[in-house]
Each structure stands twice: as C-alpha cells, then as structure tokens.
mmCIF file of C-alpha atoms and ligand atoms in Angstrom:
data_model
loop_
_atom_site.group_PDB
_atom_site.id
_atom_site.type_symbol
_atom_site.label_atom_id
_atom_site.label_comp_id
_atom_site.label_asym_id
_atom_site.label_seq_id
_atom_site.Cartn_x
_atom_site.Cartn_y
_atom_site.Cartn_z
ATOM 1 C CA MET A 2 0.000 0.000 0.000
ATOM 2 C CA GLN A 3 1.211 3.415 -0.993
ATOM 3 C CA THR A 4 2.089 6.481 1.081
ATOM 4 C CA TYR A 5 0.366 9.695 -0.084
ATOM 5 C CA LYS A 6 1.695 13.226 0.299
ATOM 6 C CA LEU A 7 -0.834 16.028 0.068
ATOM 7 C CA ILE A 8 -0.947 19.822 0.187
ATOM 8 C CA ALA A 9 -3.822 21.287 2.212
ATOM 9 C CA PRO A 10 -4.271 25.031 1.506
ATOM 10 C CA ALA A 11 -5.644 27.680 3.872
ATOM 11 C CA LYS A 12 -8.493 30.041 2.951
ATOM 12 C CA ILE A 13 -9.372 33.678 3.478
ATOM 13 C CA ASN A 14 -12.845 35.220 3.401
ATOM 14 C CA LEU A 15 -13.212 38.045 0.908
ATOM 15 C CA TYR A 16 -16.791 38.431 2.136
ATOM 16 C CA LEU A 17 -18.633 37.100 5.183
ATOM 17 C CA GLU A 18 -22.186 38.139 5.947
ATOM 18 C CA ILE A 19 -24.263 36.636 8.737
ATOM 19 C CA ILE A 20 -27.874 36.524 7.605
ATOM 20 C CA GLY A 21 -29.686 34.733 10.401
ATOM 21 C CA ASP A 22 -30.122 31.675 12.584
ATOM 22 C CA ARG A 23 -30.653 28.140 11.349
ATOM 23 C CA PRO A 24 -32.785 25.446 12.963
ATOM 24 C CA ASP A 25 -29.590 23.382 13.501
ATOM 25 C CA GLY A 26 -28.120 26.093 15.763
ATOM 26 C CA TYR A 27 -25.628 27.330 13.161
ATOM 27 C CA HIS A 28 -25.820 30.619 11.282
ATOM 28 C CA GLU A 29 -27.116 31.167 7.787
ATOM 29 C CA LEU A 30 -24.155 32.724 5.965
ATOM 30 C CA VAL A 31 -23.224 34.139 2.618
ATOM 31 C CA MET A 32 -19.485 34.209 2.045
ATOM 32 C CA ILE A 33 -16.969 34.550 -0.735
ATOM 33 C CA VAL A 34 -14.155 32.199 0.156
ATOM 34 C CA GLN A 35 -10.736 32.096 -1.474
ATOM 35 C CA SER A 36 -7.968 29.523 -1.176
ATOM 36 C CA ILE A 37 -4.367 30.687 -0.791
ATOM 37 C CA ASP A 38 -0.976 29.079 -1.350
ATOM 38 C CA LEU A 39 -0.127 28.979 2.386
ATOM 39 C CA ALA A 40 -0.714 25.292 3.140
ATOM 40 C CA ASP A 41 -0.145 22.428 5.564
ATOM 41 C CA HIS A 42 1.736 19.406 4.214
ATOM 42 C CA LEU A 43 0.236 16.002 5.002
ATOM 43 C CA GLU A 44 1.456 12.461 4.706
ATOM 44 C CA ILE A 45 -0.859 9.439 4.936
ATOM 45 C CA ARG A 46 1.200 6.291 5.534
ATOM 46 C CA PRO A 47 -0.285 2.796 6.033
ATOM 47 C CA ASN A 48 0.910 1.517 9.422
ATOM 48 C CA GLY A 49 -0.178 -2.144 9.316
ATOM 49 C CA THR A 50 -2.239 -1.788 12.505
ATOM 50 C CA GLN A 51 -5.941 -1.269 13.213
ATOM 51 C CA ASN A 52 -5.281 2.227 14.580
ATOM 52 C CA PHE A 53 -4.842 5.783 13.412
ATOM 53 C CA HIS A 54 -1.828 7.665 14.653
ATOM 54 C CA LEU A 55 -1.609 11.445 14.285
ATOM 55 C CA ILE A 56 1.740 13.245 14.391
ATOM 56 C CA CYS A 57 1.872 17.043 14.158
ATOM 57 C CA SER A 58 4.866 19.373 13.913
ATOM 58 C CA HIS A 59 3.060 22.049 15.996
ATOM 59 C CA PRO A 60 3.425 21.306 19.734
ATOM 60 C CA GLN A 61 0.092 22.930 20.666
ATOM 61 C CA VAL A 62 -2.009 20.982 18.179
ATOM 62 C CA PRO A 63 -3.728 18.010 19.850
ATOM 63 C CA THR A 64 -3.151 14.606 18.265
ATOM 64 C CA ASP A 65 -6.216 12.854 19.701
ATOM 65 C CA GLU A 66 -9.888 12.864 18.679
ATOM 66 C CA THR A 67 -10.173 16.561 19.490
ATOM 67 C CA ASN A 68 -8.209 17.139 16.270
ATOM 68 C CA LEU A 69 -10.542 17.400 13.257
ATOM 69 C CA ALA A 70 -8.049 15.477 11.090
ATOM 70 C CA TYR A 71 -8.234 12.561 13.516
ATOM 71 C CA ARG A 72 -12.033 12.770 13.474
ATOM 72 C CA ALA A 73 -11.918 12.684 9.668
ATOM 73 C CA ALA A 74 -10.067 9.346 9.845
ATOM 74 C CA GLN A 75 -12.589 8.014 12.391
ATOM 75 C CA LEU A 76 -15.464 9.082 10.154
ATOM 76 C CA MET A 77 -13.914 7.236 7.197
ATOM 77 C CA LYS A 78 -13.479 4.130 9.368
ATOM 78 C CA GLN A 79 -17.116 4.308 10.462
ATOM 79 C CA GLU A 80 -18.440 4.852 6.919
ATOM 80 C CA PHE A 81 -16.149 2.331 5.204
ATOM 81 C CA SER A 82 -15.618 -0.346 7.819
ATOM 82 C CA LYS A 83 -14.900 -3.060 5.212
ATOM 83 C CA ALA A 84 -12.135 -1.002 3.599
ATOM 84 C CA PHE A 85 -10.711 -0.235 7.031
ATOM 85 C CA ALA A 86 -10.729 -3.946 7.925
ATOM 86 C CA ASN A 87 -8.966 -4.701 4.617
ATOM 87 C CA TYR A 88 -6.386 -1.942 4.474
ATOM 88 C CA GLY A 89 -5.934 -1.081 8.168
ATOM 89 C CA GLY A 90 -4.906 2.139 9.884
ATOM 90 C CA VAL A 91 -2.557 4.912 8.830
ATOM 91 C CA ASP A 92 -0.045 7.318 10.335
ATOM 92 C CA ILE A 93 -1.147 10.863 9.536
ATOM 93 C CA THR A 94 1.723 13.353 9.691
ATOM 94 C CA ILE A 95 0.860 17.051 9.564
ATOM 95 C CA ASP A 96 3.578 19.574 8.848
ATOM 96 C CA LYS A 97 1.679 22.571 10.241
ATOM 97 C CA ARG A 98 2.394 25.788 8.362
ATOM 98 C CA ILE A 99 -1.044 27.440 8.677
ATOM 99 C CA PRO A 100 -1.438 29.301 11.998
ATOM 100 C CA VAL A 101 -3.858 27.657 14.439
ATOM 101 C CA ALA A 102 -7.269 29.174 15.442
ATOM 102 C CA ALA A 103 -6.565 31.975 13.020
ATOM 103 C CA GLY A 104 -9.674 32.195 10.798
ATOM 104 C CA LEU A 105 -7.821 30.449 7.955
ATOM 105 C CA ALA A 106 -9.520 27.000 8.147
ATOM 106 C CA GLY A 107 -6.272 25.255 9.115
ATOM 107 C CA GLY A 108 -8.039 22.425 10.975
ATOM 108 C CA SER A 109 -10.709 21.997 8.285
ATOM 109 C CA THR A 110 -8.173 21.742 5.471
ATOM 110 C CA ASP A 111 -6.208 19.042 7.351
ATOM 111 C CA ALA A 112 -9.465 17.099 7.782
ATOM 112 C CA ALA A 113 -10.166 17.524 4.056
ATOM 113 C CA GLY A 114 -6.660 16.208 3.312
ATOM 114 C CA VAL A 115 -7.285 13.098 5.425
ATOM 115 C CA LEU A 116 -10.543 12.393 3.543
ATOM 116 C CA VAL A 117 -8.697 12.619 0.203
ATOM 117 C CA GLY A 118 -5.728 10.596 1.482
ATOM 118 C CA LEU A 119 -7.855 7.746 2.844
ATOM 119 C CA ASN A 120 -10.036 7.732 -0.274
ATOM 120 C CA LEU A 121 -6.848 6.998 -2.236
ATOM 121 C CA SER A 122 -5.212 4.739 0.329
ATOM 122 C CA TRP A 123 -8.304 2.538 0.684
ATOM 123 C CA GLU A 124 -9.051 2.689 -3.086
ATOM 124 C CA LEU A 125 -12.617 3.855 -2.410
ATOM 125 C CA GLY A 126 -13.042 5.849 -5.632
ATOM 126 C CA LEU A 127 -15.204 8.531 -3.978
ATOM 127 C CA THR A 128 -15.953 11.593 -6.120
ATOM 128 C CA LEU A 129 -15.438 15.191 -4.963
ATOM 129 C CA PRO A 130 -19.187 15.678 -4.213
ATOM 130 C CA GLU A 131 -19.194 12.434 -2.219
ATOM 131 C CA LEU A 132 -16.167 13.564 -0.226
ATOM 132 C CA GLN A 133 -17.845 16.945 0.336
ATOM 133 C CA GLN A 134 -20.962 15.196 1.620
ATOM 134 C CA LEU A 135 -18.778 13.435 4.216
ATOM 135 C CA GLY A 136 -16.796 16.616 4.872
ATOM 136 C CA GLN A 137 -19.823 18.615 5.964
ATOM 137 C CA LYS A 138 -20.335 16.178 8.855
ATOM 138 C CA LEU A 139 -16.948 17.331 10.178
ATOM 139 C CA GLY A 140 -17.230 21.096 9.768
ATOM 140 C CA SER A 141 -18.768 23.863 7.668
ATOM 141 C CA ASP A 142 -15.486 24.758 5.915
ATOM 142 C CA VAL A 143 -14.425 21.203 4.997
ATOM 143 C CA PRO A 144 -16.420 20.977 1.703
ATOM 144 C CA PHE A 145 -14.794 24.232 0.523
ATOM 145 C CA CYS A 146 -11.310 23.078 1.561
ATOM 146 C CA LEU A 147 -11.720 19.945 -0.587
ATOM 147 C CA ALA A 148 -12.481 21.961 -3.727
ATOM 148 C CA GLY A 149 -10.707 25.306 -3.202
ATOM 149 C CA GLY A 150 -10.672 28.219 -5.652
ATOM 150 C CA THR A 151 -12.925 31.272 -5.467
ATOM 151 C CA VAL A 152 -16.374 30.247 -4.295
ATOM 152 C CA ILE A 153 -19.659 31.690 -3.015
ATOM 153 C CA ALA A 154 -20.471 29.626 0.066
ATOM 154 C CA THR A 155 -23.975 29.711 1.556
ATOM 155 C CA GLY A 156 -26.079 27.790 4.083
ATOM 156 C CA ARG A 157 -23.733 26.868 6.938
ATOM 157 C CA GLY A 158 -20.899 27.527 4.474
ATOM 158 C CA GLU A 159 -21.174 24.078 2.906
ATOM 159 C CA LYS A 160 -23.220 24.976 -0.215
ATOM 160 C CA LEU A 161 -20.686 25.976 -2.830
ATOM 161 C CA ASP A 162 -20.975 27.906 -6.025
ATOM 162 C CA PRO A 163 -17.592 28.392 -7.775
ATOM 163 C CA ILE A 164 -16.993 31.735 -9.511
ATOM 164 C CA GLU A 165 -14.106 33.174 -11.575
ATOM 165 C CA ASP A 166 -10.697 32.300 -10.117
ATOM 166 C CA LEU A 167 -8.699 35.198 -8.700
ATOM 167 C CA GLU A 168 -5.307 33.612 -9.157
ATOM 168 C CA ASN A 169 -3.062 36.543 -9.910
ATOM 169 C CA LEU A 170 -3.400 38.436 -6.663
ATOM 170 C CA TRP A 171 -1.145 38.269 -3.638
ATOM 171 C CA VAL A 172 -1.885 38.678 0.010
ATOM 172 C CA VAL A 173 -0.039 39.696 3.199
ATOM 173 C CA LEU A 174 -1.324 37.899 6.275
ATOM 174 C CA ALA A 175 -0.549 39.069 9.801
ATOM 175 C CA LYS A 176 -1.339 37.404 13.121
ATOM 176 C CA TYR A 177 -0.232 37.758 16.735
ATOM 177 C CA LYS A 178 1.299 34.351 17.512
ATOM 178 C CA SER A 179 -0.174 33.940 20.998
ATOM 179 C CA LEU A 180 -3.621 35.267 20.104
ATOM 180 C CA GLU A 181 -6.305 32.783 19.126
ATOM 181 C CA VAL A 182 -10.018 33.449 18.633
ATOM 182 C CA SER A 183 -12.605 30.738 19.219
ATOM 183 C CA THR A 184 -15.020 30.516 16.285
ATOM 184 C CA PRO A 185 -18.010 29.489 18.473
ATOM 185 C CA TRP A 186 -17.269 32.483 20.753
ATOM 186 C CA ALA A 187 -17.251 34.872 17.750
ATOM 187 C CA TYR A 188 -20.591 33.598 16.397
ATOM 188 C CA GLN A 189 -22.268 33.444 19.823
ATOM 189 C CA THR A 190 -21.157 36.986 20.649
ATOM 190 C CA TYR A 191 -22.428 38.166 17.270
ATOM 191 C CA ARG A 192 -25.801 36.524 17.973
ATOM 192 C CA LYS A 193 -26.021 38.262 21.382
ATOM 193 C CA GLN A 194 -25.234 41.658 19.893
ATOM 194 C CA PHE A 195 -26.921 41.552 16.496
ATOM 195 C CA GLY A 196 -29.469 38.705 16.783
ATOM 196 C CA GLN A 197 -32.358 41.171 16.728
ATOM 197 C CA GLU A 198 -31.361 42.147 13.155
ATOM 198 C CA TYR A 199 -31.371 38.540 11.875
ATOM 199 C CA ILE A 200 -33.590 37.679 8.937
ATOM 200 C CA SER A 201 -35.756 34.796 10.105
ATOM 201 C CA ASP A 202 -38.012 33.938 7.156
ATOM 202 C CA ARG A 203 -36.876 31.581 4.387
ATOM 203 C CA PRO A 204 -37.741 33.930 1.456
ATOM 204 C CA GLY A 205 -35.865 36.750 3.238
ATOM 205 C CA VAL A 206 -32.751 34.569 3.606
ATOM 206 C CA GLN A 207 -32.963 33.497 -0.039
ATOM 207 C CA SER A 208 -33.353 37.028 -1.322
ATOM 208 C CA ARG A 209 -30.366 38.233 0.771
ATOM 209 C CA THR A 210 -28.258 35.346 -0.582
ATOM 210 C CA LEU A 211 -29.265 36.123 -4.171
ATOM 211 C CA LYS A 212 -28.391 39.806 -3.664
ATOM 212 C CA VAL A 213 -24.808 38.831 -2.874
ATOM 213 C CA HIS A 214 -24.719 36.377 -5.811
ATOM 214 C CA SER A 215 -25.508 39.185 -8.219
ATOM 215 C CA GLY A 216 -23.905 41.877 -6.066
ATOM 216 C CA PRO A 217 -20.994 44.242 -6.666
ATOM 217 C CA LEU A 218 -18.199 42.064 -5.243
ATOM 218 C CA VAL A 219 -19.089 39.043 -7.385
ATOM 219 C CA GLN A 220 -19.295 41.366 -10.394
ATOM 220 C CA ALA A 221 -15.941 42.930 -9.561
ATOM 221 C CA ILE A 222 -14.435 39.428 -9.336
ATOM 222 C CA SER A 223 -15.903 38.386 -12.691
ATOM 223 C CA HIS A 224 -14.587 41.614 -14.302
ATOM 224 C CA LYS A 225 -11.221 41.171 -12.534
ATOM 225 C CA ASP A 226 -11.621 44.725 -11.222
ATOM 226 C CA LYS A 227 -8.906 44.523 -8.557
ATOM 227 C CA THR A 228 -9.472 48.003 -7.115
ATOM 228 C CA LYS A 229 -13.178 47.344 -6.571
ATOM 229 C CA ILE A 230 -12.500 43.894 -5.120
ATOM 230 C CA GLY A 231 -10.230 45.511 -2.527
ATOM 231 C CA GLN A 232 -12.828 48.172 -1.683
ATOM 232 C CA LEU A 233 -15.679 45.681 -1.301
ATOM 233 C CA LEU A 234 -14.062 43.239 1.153
ATOM 234 C CA HIS A 235 -16.418 42.678 4.088
ATOM 235 C CA ASN A 236 -16.610 40.593 7.252
ATOM 236 C CA ASP A 237 -19.468 40.904 9.782
ATOM 237 C CA LEU A 238 -17.399 39.128 12.457
ATOM 238 C CA GLU A 239 -15.060 42.139 12.607
ATOM 239 C CA LYS A 240 -17.877 43.849 14.555
ATOM 240 C CA VAL A 241 -17.317 41.547 17.540
ATOM 241 C CA VAL A 242 -13.672 40.486 17.246
ATOM 242 C CA LEU A 243 -12.066 43.925 16.709
ATOM 243 C CA PRO A 244 -13.631 45.630 19.775
ATOM 244 C CA GLU A 245 -12.622 42.606 21.911
ATOM 245 C CA HIS A 246 -9.029 42.664 20.626
ATOM 246 C CA PRO A 247 -7.870 46.301 20.162
ATOM 247 C CA GLN A 248 -4.391 45.116 19.094
ATOM 248 C CA VAL A 249 -5.959 43.346 16.089
ATOM 249 C CA ASN A 250 -7.867 46.517 15.258
ATOM 250 C CA HIS A 251 -4.605 48.473 15.455
ATOM 251 C CA LEU A 252 -2.840 45.930 13.235
ATOM 252 C CA ARG A 253 -5.702 46.168 10.735
ATOM 253 C CA ASN A 254 -5.382 49.998 10.667
ATOM 254 C CA ILE A 255 -1.609 49.838 10.168
ATOM 255 C CA LEU A 256 -1.915 47.339 7.324
ATOM 256 C CA GLN A 257 -4.644 49.416 5.694
ATOM 257 C CA GLN A 258 -2.468 52.558 5.881
ATOM 258 C CA SER A 259 0.474 50.658 4.374
ATOM 259 C CA GLY A 260 -1.183 50.318 0.948
ATOM 260 C CA GLY A 261 -2.591 47.464 -1.110
ATOM 261 C CA LEU A 262 -6.047 46.912 -2.558
ATOM 262 C CA GLY A 263 -7.919 46.367 0.696
ATOM 263 C CA THR A 264 -7.554 45.025 4.245
ATOM 264 C CA MET A 265 -9.896 42.759 6.211
ATOM 265 C CA MET A 266 -9.964 40.171 8.990
ATOM 266 C CA SER A 267 -10.387 36.594 7.761
ATOM 267 C CA GLY A 268 -13.243 34.431 9.130
ATOM 268 C CA SER A 269 -13.485 34.641 12.913
ATOM 269 C CA GLY A 270 -9.957 36.042 12.996
ATOM 270 C CA PRO A 271 -7.639 37.108 14.396
ATOM 271 C CA THR A 272 -5.630 36.943 11.125
ATOM 272 C CA VAL A 273 -5.789 40.178 9.154
ATOM 273 C CA PHE A 274 -4.932 40.272 5.452
ATOM 274 C CA THR A 275 -4.203 42.853 2.777
ATOM 275 C CA LEU A 276 -4.912 42.008 -0.839
ATOM 276 C CA CYS A 277 -2.099 43.088 -3.186
ATOM 277 C CA GLN A 278 -1.425 43.336 -6.938
ATOM 278 C CA SER A 279 2.003 41.698 -6.764
ATOM 279 C CA GLN A 280 4.466 39.908 -4.535
ATOM 280 C CA GLU A 281 6.626 43.023 -4.497
ATOM 281 C CA GLU A 282 3.742 45.171 -3.249
ATOM 282 C CA ALA A 283 2.921 42.553 -0.587
ATOM 283 C CA GLU A 284 6.545 42.496 0.656
ATOM 284 C CA THR A 285 6.632 46.311 0.795
ATOM 285 C CA ILE A 286 3.425 46.424 2.851
ATOM 286 C CA LYS A 287 4.731 43.724 5.182
ATOM 287 C CA ASN A 288 7.970 45.657 5.755
ATOM 288 C CA LYS A 289 6.138 48.957 6.329
ATOM 289 C CA ALA A 290 3.801 47.375 8.891
ATOM 290 C CA LYS A 291 6.748 45.631 10.610
ATOM 291 C CA LEU A 292 8.480 48.994 11.041
ATOM 292 C CA VAL A 293 5.427 50.478 12.765
ATOM 293 C CA ILE A 294 4.661 47.450 14.986
ATOM 294 C CA SER A 295 7.979 45.874 15.935
ATOM 295 C CA ASP A 296 6.559 43.077 18.073
ATOM 296 C CA PRO A 297 8.262 39.636 18.058
ATOM 297 C CA ASN A 298 4.810 38.171 18.771
ATOM 298 C CA LEU A 299 3.561 39.392 15.379
ATOM 299 C CA GLU A 300 3.992 37.043 12.413
ATOM 300 C CA PHE A 301 3.618 37.826 8.708
ATOM 301 C CA TRP A 302 3.197 35.678 5.598
ATOM 302 C CA VAL A 303 3.259 36.720 1.949
ATOM 303 C CA THR A 304 1.394 34.290 -0.249
ATOM 304 C CA ARG A 305 -0.565 34.060 -3.470
ATOM 305 C CA LEU A 306 -4.242 33.355 -4.082
ATOM 306 C CA SER A 307 -4.746 29.824 -5.337
ATOM 307 C CA SER A 308 -7.306 28.066 -7.495
ATOM 308 C CA THR A 309 -7.062 24.635 -5.921
ATOM 309 C CA GLY A 310 -8.127 22.747 -2.828
ATOM 310 C CA ILE A 311 -6.441 19.557 -1.616
ATOM 311 C CA LYS A 312 -3.601 18.581 -3.951
ATOM 312 C CA VAL A 313 -2.036 15.130 -4.079
ATOM 313 C CA ILE A 314 1.676 15.560 -4.789
ATOM 314 C CA SER A 315 2.842 11.964 -4.658
HETATM 315 O O1 C5P B 425 -18.766 24.038 11.366
HETATM 316 P P1 C5P B 425 -17.679 24.352 12.327
HETATM 317 O O2 C5P B 425 -17.498 23.278 13.356
HETATM 318 O O3 C5P B 425 -16.399 24.750 11.677
HETATM 319 O O4 C5P B 425 -18.159 25.640 13.110
HETATM 320 C C1 C5P B 425 -17.532 26.079 14.278
HETATM 321 C C2 C5P B 425 -18.497 26.921 15.094
HETATM 322 O O5 C5P B 425 -18.769 28.144 14.425
HETATM 323 C C3 C5P B 425 -19.867 26.298 15.314
HETATM 324 O O6 C5P B 425 -19.870 25.490 16.470
HETATM 325 C C4 C5P B 425 -20.753 27.498 15.486
HETATM 326 O O7 C5P B 425 -20.639 28.005 16.798
HETATM 327 C C5 C5P B 425 -20.112 28.525 14.560
HETATM 328 N N1 C5P B 425 -20.739 28.568 13.214
HETATM 329 C C6 C5P B 425 -22.020 29.107 13.095
HETATM 330 N N2 C5P B 425 -22.589 29.120 11.843
HETATM 331 C C7 C5P B 425 -21.949 28.659 10.770
HETATM 332 C C8 C5P B 425 -20.631 28.130 10.885
HETATM 333 C C9 C5P B 425 -20.061 28.101 12.136
HETATM 334 O O8 C5P B 425 -22.629 29.542 14.057
HETATM 335 N N3 C5P B 425 -22.530 28.703 9.591
#
C-alpha cells in the first residue's frame, strides 16, 4: 500500500455576511471564500495496525480525537468499515504551516486532506461531491477546503458555487502568535449583539443570498476589477472580534495605511490580510507594517491566491 503526500491550503474570506439563525443552531451565511498558497503538508502512511496515529509538527495541536483530522479518519473508518478492515490504519503526519485558530480553516483543510488521502489509500473511488458530503459532517469549511478556488459559500458555508478564479493576486497575512479566537465564541457573541437584526423567514434569507450572488463584489471578481474587489471586502465578524481585541484593530489599521487593494480580517480572525497586486507590493506592505509594529509576537506571511483545494503531490 502506498504512502500519499498532500498539500492542504488555507483560505481567506473576501466576504462574510451573517444573515440569520438556522434550525440546527448554526448561522445562515453568505461568504466569498478564497484559497491561498499557504498550506499544511500532510502524509498518509499505512501503518499495518488497526489504529490511526496522528503526528503534528506544531506542539500545541492536539493529536487525539479533538483534532478534526483525527475525526476525519474516524469518520472514514465508520463509513467504510470493510475497507478499514482490509487496508488497516494509517499514520497521519501534519507539517503545520497554517497558523492555528486563526480564521484560515487550518483544521478543516487538514481534515479535508485526510478524507482525500484515505479515499486513495483505501481505493474507495469517492468523487469530490461524495467527499464533500462526508466533509460537511466534520465542519462547515471542509467541503470548501476539498475543492478550493474562489467560491460563493452559503447555508452553513457548505453549499458551494464556484466563480471566476482570482489567481493573480497576492496577500499579506498578519497574526499575533499567541492570540487565538474561538469561532463558536465569535458567532455566539455576534448573535447576542446583532441577533435582533437577523432575517428569520426563508424567502428573506434566499433574497439576501441572491443579492450577494448578483452583487458588486461578485461582479468585480468576474470583471477582474482589482481596485473594486479591494474596496468591497467585508466581514461581519469584525464587529465583535475587533472591539474585543484592540491590538488586532490596530494591526488592521496599520496594514490598511500601508497600501494594497484592501484590508480585512479573515473568518473569525484574528488573522488580518491585505490584498495586493504583486508579490513586491505585498513584501513592501509587510515591511512597512513591521516597522510600525515591531513586536516579536507578530507574524507575517506573503502568499498568493490559489485556485485549488487539496492537492495530491505523490
Ligand atoms: O462548522 P464548524 O465546526 O467549523 O463551526 C464552528 C463553530 O462556528 C460552530 O460550532 C458554530 O458556533 C459557529 N458557526 C455558526 N454558523 C456557521 C458556521 C459556524 O454559528 N454557519
């Protein structure tokens, strides 16, 4: 049995609007999600036992069932018990390059990588939609992470509608190393503060979703109007995360003043990103921001937008 090496890219949200509550306790969202080249590297190696073993380069990442990648393997075992009995367990090694609890879907993309790796390892022949169906049981971002690209994501975030790829743009990401934001906290706080504005009727939710589908940001993306794309970035979760973490708000202001097409927090944060026309521009913005905030706790990445989800490299 073969060992598979995979690349599991992170994502940023170019747009995130919270529309209302769902009967399942989640939020009805409309997002524009974009994969980026910053990625974790995964290896799925048959271990000849009846167990899964998770190894991660990041000391703070758990390697038990609290890790979504581990749960992805357990889900595959549960769904395909015959294949598991035939082929046995695997060692899953994660070379963690995506910051943790950062609003970049690092955990979800690792889980997506495990689904793809085990599909190959156990010769299951599952299609992308079938993998996405499984992926949504693990988390709202997993179906997107499997496919990647530039996508309108609705429902919980699992209903995907691919749009024009935005491959030629670059991005500077910045995050305080020791600062993590809990996604459930961000959504619950948003509900407490803005729940009274939620749209509760089905037609209302659908009409809001359609407005974004035909709205200015999607149009700017299809016309490759980079300036407009930068101006139209939006994230509702900034309304709760930035007041709670003034240093993230400050970082966002500094990045915004340093140039680029537009600056925004990704997902539930606390990573902030600036969209740029070129690698050179991204490096310049990074260096300018570093001069203003010289904090060893602040990390930067310069990376490119990507059109792919999980990639099998060998
Ligand atoms: O789906 P996932 O497990 O990634 O979501 C993490 C948390 O984010 C959920 O437990 C929920 O609190 C919140 N969430 C939400 N509505 C969504 C997606 C996530 O309220 N559509």
